[in-house]
Amino acid sequence: MLLLATLALALQPLADDRRSSDIVVHAPELQSTRAALDSVAPPLRAKDPVARFTDPICAASAGLTDAADHLIVDRVEELAASVGLRVGSPGCAPNVIIMFVNNGKTAVRRLLTRGSPGVASQSLDDMRRIIADPSPVKAWTETEIRSRDGDRPIYYADKAPDLRVATSSIVSLPVRRDILSATVVIDRDAGRVVR
């Protein structure tokens, strides 16, 4: 979710041409920022690994002019590289998708009813929460639990998935949570409100 929060900030125009590497959050903003993140990020227990991108970032944007969509993709990939994430080569399969739509709630419902892989790991409660969110931006990630070494679960038709781990220890987690994709759905009218 940190990447999505960073993405949302990156889409806002800079106040001027200067760029600062320092981010200062004052107490009132810290509380509202924490509340905003808590509303979109599921709560984690201490033993749960934090989700992260391990595959190269491959951004796609749709719903604006071609020039604007390319600008957004370039900015997302620039941001990803600036925080040490790998960026995919041209023609890669998108795993960060930004969609500008007329109605975010309708677009998310459509993804859900059509069985889109972009919502495959979301529970029905998660989808209800995302759709009910009154903000003009809806965002979520698709994640998968993998072994510490990156091995994927083996899925069976008639039983629960099987994940084999080389070792287990109280010092380090035997599993990690990989972000498979991040989706951001933005109401087109939101751009008229945000300057």
mmCIF file of C-alpha atoms in Angstrom:
data_model
loop_
_atom_site.group_PDB
_atom_site.id
_atom_site.type_symbol
_atom_site.label_atom_id
_atom_site.label_comp_id
_atom_site.label_asym_id
_atom_site.label_seq_id
_atom_site.Cartn_x
_atom_site.Cartn_y
_atom_site.Cartn_z
ATOM 1 C CA MET A 1 0.000 0.000 0.000
ATOM 2 C CA LEU A 2 3.001 2.283 0.489
ATOM 3 C CA LEU A 3 3.574 2.262 -3.271
ATOM 4 C CA LEU A 4 -0.063 3.234 -3.832
ATOM 5 C CA ALA A 5 0.162 6.068 -1.319
ATOM 6 C CA THR A 6 3.349 7.236 -3.015
ATOM 7 C CA LEU A 7 1.640 6.939 -6.389
ATOM 8 C CA ALA A 8 -1.279 9.088 -5.250
ATOM 9 C CA LEU A 9 1.122 11.759 -4.056
ATOM 10 C CA ALA A 10 3.127 11.524 -7.269
ATOM 11 C CA LEU A 11 0.076 12.169 -9.414
ATOM 12 C CA GLN A 12 -0.456 15.515 -7.725
ATOM 13 C CA PRO A 13 1.429 18.348 -9.393
ATOM 14 C CA LEU A 14 4.484 19.626 -7.577
ATOM 15 C CA ALA A 15 4.122 23.035 -5.935
ATOM 16 C CA ASP A 16 7.269 24.156 -7.751
ATOM 17 C CA ASP A 17 10.143 22.585 -9.664
ATOM 18 C CA ARG A 18 12.185 21.809 -6.558
ATOM 19 C CA ARG A 19 12.227 18.212 -5.347
ATOM 20 C CA SER A 20 13.041 17.348 -1.775
ATOM 21 C CA SER A 21 14.112 13.983 -0.458
ATOM 22 C CA ASP A 22 12.783 14.877 3.004
ATOM 23 C CA ILE A 23 9.158 14.206 3.839
ATOM 24 C CA VAL A 24 7.876 15.959 6.932
ATOM 25 C CA VAL A 25 4.464 15.024 8.297
ATOM 26 C CA HIS A 26 3.071 17.240 11.054
ATOM 27 C CA ALA A 27 0.955 15.756 13.859
ATOM 28 C CA PRO A 28 -2.528 16.608 12.482
ATOM 29 C CA GLU A 29 -1.534 15.388 9.024
ATOM 30 C CA LEU A 30 0.069 12.283 10.525
ATOM 31 C CA GLN A 31 -3.224 11.292 12.147
ATOM 32 C CA SER A 32 -5.245 11.871 8.977
ATOM 33 C CA THR A 33 -2.587 10.097 6.876
ATOM 34 C CA ARG A 34 -2.601 7.112 9.234
ATOM 35 C CA ALA A 35 -6.423 7.011 9.148
ATOM 36 C CA ALA A 36 -6.404 7.151 5.334
ATOM 37 C CA LEU A 37 -3.862 4.331 5.091
ATOM 38 C CA ASP A 38 -5.741 2.247 7.657
ATOM 39 C CA SER A 39 -8.916 2.625 5.605
ATOM 40 C CA VAL A 40 -7.329 1.059 2.502
ATOM 41 C CA ALA A 41 -4.707 -1.269 3.998
ATOM 42 C CA PRO A 42 -5.837 -4.397 5.803
ATOM 43 C CA PRO A 43 -4.588 -4.632 9.386
ATOM 44 C CA LEU A 44 -1.525 -6.842 9.811
ATOM 45 C CA ARG A 45 -0.592 -8.978 12.771
ATOM 46 C CA ALA A 46 3.014 -8.901 13.975
ATOM 47 C CA LYS A 47 3.692 -12.305 12.404
ATOM 48 C CA ASP A 48 2.343 -11.283 8.970
ATOM 49 C CA PRO A 49 4.877 -10.234 6.350
ATOM 50 C CA VAL A 50 4.356 -6.807 4.808
ATOM 51 C CA ALA A 51 3.418 -7.053 1.138
ATOM 52 C CA ARG A 52 6.049 -5.865 -1.323
ATOM 53 C CA PHE A 53 6.819 -5.858 -5.021
ATOM 54 C CA THR A 54 9.470 -8.422 -5.889
ATOM 55 C CA ASP A 55 8.779 -8.549 -9.628
ATOM 56 C CA PRO A 56 9.738 -5.572 -11.803
ATOM 57 C CA ILE A 57 7.196 -2.740 -11.891
ATOM 58 C CA CYS A 58 5.316 -2.498 -15.168
ATOM 59 C CA ALA A 59 2.826 0.370 -15.174
ATOM 60 C CA ALA A 60 -0.150 0.980 -17.436
ATOM 61 C CA SER A 61 -2.571 3.881 -17.504
ATOM 62 C CA ALA A 62 -5.879 4.111 -19.354
ATOM 63 C CA GLY A 63 -8.734 6.530 -19.692
ATOM 64 C CA LEU A 64 -6.908 9.754 -20.546
ATOM 65 C CA THR A 65 -5.258 10.970 -23.728
ATOM 66 C CA ASP A 66 -2.354 8.840 -24.949
ATOM 67 C CA ALA A 67 0.085 11.609 -24.001
ATOM 68 C CA ALA A 68 -1.307 11.878 -20.443
ATOM 69 C CA ASP A 69 -1.355 8.087 -20.001
ATOM 70 C CA HIS A 70 2.306 7.877 -21.120
ATOM 71 C CA LEU A 71 3.231 10.699 -18.735
ATOM 72 C CA ILE A 72 1.643 8.847 -15.801
ATOM 73 C CA VAL A 73 3.383 5.576 -16.708
ATOM 74 C CA ASP A 74 6.732 7.361 -16.977
ATOM 75 C CA ARG A 75 6.205 9.039 -13.576
ATOM 76 C CA VAL A 76 5.230 5.780 -11.849
ATOM 77 C CA GLU A 77 8.251 3.969 -13.283
ATOM 78 C CA GLU A 78 10.529 6.880 -12.328
ATOM 79 C CA LEU A 79 9.172 6.774 -8.772
ATOM 80 C CA ALA A 80 9.576 2.990 -8.592
ATOM 81 C CA ALA A 81 13.201 3.215 -9.717
ATOM 82 C CA SER A 82 13.889 6.054 -7.250
ATOM 83 C CA VAL A 83 12.920 3.805 -4.300
ATOM 84 C CA GLY A 84 15.004 0.877 -5.556
ATOM 85 C CA LEU A 85 12.348 -1.186 -7.324
ATOM 86 C CA ARG A 86 13.162 -2.795 -10.641
ATOM 87 C CA VAL A 87 11.274 -1.531 -13.681
ATOM 88 C CA GLY A 88 10.124 -3.892 -16.422
ATOM 89 C CA SER A 89 11.281 -3.609 -20.007
ATOM 90 C CA PRO A 90 9.015 -2.205 -22.747
ATOM 91 C CA GLY A 91 6.137 -4.549 -23.578
ATOM 92 C CA CYS A 92 6.059 -6.135 -20.094
ATOM 93 C CA ALA A 93 2.759 -7.320 -18.603
ATOM 94 C CA PRO A 94 1.306 -4.485 -16.467
ATOM 95 C CA ASN A 95 1.204 -5.035 -12.709
ATOM 96 C CA VAL A 96 0.469 -1.428 -11.699
ATOM 97 C CA ILE A 97 -2.749 -0.361 -13.399
ATOM 98 C CA ILE A 98 -4.158 3.157 -13.179
ATOM 99 C CA MET A 99 -7.606 3.659 -14.708
ATOM 100 C CA PHE A 100 -9.427 6.951 -15.130
ATOM 101 C CA VAL A 101 -13.153 6.272 -15.354
ATOM 102 C CA ASN A 102 -16.465 8.130 -15.278
ATOM 103 C CA ASN A 103 -17.697 6.271 -12.194
ATOM 104 C CA GLY A 104 -15.281 4.343 -9.973
ATOM 105 C CA LYS A 105 -17.960 2.372 -8.134
ATOM 106 C CA THR A 106 -19.449 1.132 -11.404
ATOM 107 C CA ALA A 107 -16.007 0.258 -12.810
ATOM 108 C CA VAL A 108 -15.049 -1.743 -9.691
ATOM 109 C CA ARG A 109 -18.406 -3.555 -9.712
ATOM 110 C CA ARG A 110 -17.833 -4.436 -13.372
ATOM 111 C CA LEU A 111 -14.377 -5.875 -12.581
ATOM 112 C CA LEU A 112 -15.918 -7.944 -9.792
ATOM 113 C CA THR A 113 -18.873 -9.309 -11.788
ATOM 114 C CA ARG A 114 -16.683 -10.188 -14.772
ATOM 115 C CA GLY A 115 -14.283 -12.181 -12.594
ATOM 116 C CA SER A 116 -11.274 -10.021 -13.411
ATOM 117 C CA PRO A 117 -7.935 -11.424 -12.221
ATOM 118 C CA GLY A 118 -7.330 -7.927 -10.846
ATOM 119 C CA VAL A 119 -9.726 -8.701 -7.974
ATOM 120 C CA ALA A 120 -9.099 -12.458 -7.627
ATOM 121 C CA SER A 121 -7.679 -12.419 -4.082
ATOM 122 C CA GLN A 122 -10.116 -9.839 -2.716
ATOM 123 C CA SER A 123 -12.778 -11.112 -0.344
ATOM 124 C CA LEU A 124 -16.374 -10.062 -0.858
ATOM 125 C CA ASP A 125 -16.053 -7.881 2.265
ATOM 126 C CA ASP A 126 -12.945 -6.210 0.787
ATOM 127 C CA MET A 127 -14.797 -5.484 -2.442
ATOM 128 C CA ARG A 128 -17.817 -4.110 -0.559
ATOM 129 C CA ARG A 129 -15.491 -1.823 1.421
ATOM 130 C CA ILE A 130 -13.724 -0.638 -1.750
ATOM 131 C CA ILE A 131 -17.013 0.031 -3.552
ATOM 132 C CA ALA A 132 -18.554 1.785 -0.509
ATOM 133 C CA ASP A 133 -15.581 4.146 -0.129
ATOM 134 C CA PRO A 134 -16.946 7.619 -1.001
ATOM 135 C CA SER A 135 -13.588 8.965 -2.213
ATOM 136 C CA PRO A 136 -12.985 9.442 -5.946
ATOM 137 C CA VAL A 137 -10.006 7.045 -5.813
ATOM 138 C CA LYS A 138 -10.296 3.302 -5.245
ATOM 139 C CA ALA A 139 -7.130 1.254 -4.798
ATOM 140 C CA TRP A 140 -6.158 -2.285 -3.850
ATOM 141 C CA THR A 141 -3.421 -4.842 -4.320
ATOM 142 C CA GLU A 142 -3.472 -8.484 -5.312
ATOM 143 C CA THR A 143 -1.041 -10.442 -3.149
ATOM 144 C CA GLU A 144 0.205 -13.989 -2.833
ATOM 145 C CA ILE A 145 1.978 -15.745 0.014
ATOM 146 C CA ARG A 146 5.225 -17.305 -1.221
ATOM 147 C CA SER A 147 8.110 -19.080 0.471
ATOM 148 C CA ARG A 148 10.965 -16.918 1.735
ATOM 149 C CA ASP A 149 12.860 -17.982 -1.416
ATOM 150 C CA GLY A 150 9.996 -16.939 -3.709
ATOM 151 C CA ASP A 151 8.519 -20.384 -4.394
ATOM 152 C CA ARG A 152 4.831 -20.186 -5.284
ATOM 153 C CA PRO A 153 2.103 -22.355 -3.772
ATOM 154 C CA ILE A 154 1.010 -25.463 -5.633
ATOM 155 C CA TYR A 155 -2.710 -25.208 -6.347
ATOM 156 C CA TYR A 156 -4.937 -28.281 -6.527
ATOM 157 C CA ALA A 157 -8.483 -28.600 -7.844
ATOM 158 C CA ASP A 158 -9.745 -30.634 -4.906
ATOM 159 C CA LYS A 159 -7.748 -29.469 -1.877
ATOM 160 C CA ALA A 160 -6.083 -26.473 -0.282
ATOM 161 C CA PRO A 161 -2.928 -24.999 -1.832
ATOM 162 C CA ASP A 162 0.397 -26.411 -0.680
ATOM 163 C CA LEU A 163 3.384 -24.173 0.048
ATOM 164 C CA ARG A 164 6.675 -25.824 0.870
ATOM 165 C CA VAL A 165 9.280 -23.914 2.808
ATOM 166 C CA ALA A 166 12.917 -24.893 3.223
ATOM 167 C CA THR A 167 13.198 -23.908 6.872
ATOM 168 C CA SER A 168 11.137 -22.388 9.609
ATOM 169 C CA SER A 169 12.545 -20.251 12.377
ATOM 170 C CA ILE A 170 11.454 -17.820 15.067
ATOM 171 C CA VAL A 171 14.194 -15.480 13.849
ATOM 172 C CA SER A 172 12.953 -15.017 10.296
ATOM 173 C CA LEU A 173 9.617 -15.629 8.619
ATOM 174 C CA PRO A 174 9.424 -18.718 6.389
ATOM 175 C CA VAL A 175 7.078 -16.886 4.001
ATOM 176 C CA ARG A 176 6.740 -13.529 2.319
ATOM 177 C CA ARG A 177 3.775 -11.698 0.805
ATOM 178 C CA ASP A 178 4.397 -10.596 -2.780
ATOM 179 C CA ILE A 179 2.319 -7.943 -4.515
ATOM 180 C CA LEU A 180 1.205 -9.401 -7.831
ATOM 181 C CA SER A 181 -0.582 -6.253 -8.960
ATOM 182 C CA ALA A 182 -1.800 -2.882 -7.760
ATOM 183 C CA THR A 183 -4.917 -1.288 -9.212
ATOM 184 C CA VAL A 184 -5.945 2.346 -8.869
ATOM 185 C CA VAL A 185 -9.329 3.498 -10.191
ATOM 186 C CA ILE A 186 -9.756 7.282 -10.326
ATOM 187 C CA ASP A 187 -12.944 9.179 -11.151
ATOM 188 C CA ARG A 188 -12.191 11.559 -14.013
ATOM 189 C CA ASP A 189 -14.027 14.358 -12.185
ATOM 190 C CA ALA A 190 -11.495 14.113 -9.314
ATOM 191 C CA GLY A 191 -8.908 15.895 -11.478
ATOM 192 C CA ARG A 192 -11.130 18.948 -11.580
ATOM 193 C CA VAL A 193 -11.173 19.145 -7.793
ATOM 194 C CA VAL A 194 -7.454 18.509 -7.142
ATOM 195 C CA ARG A 195 -5.125 21.212 -8.401
#
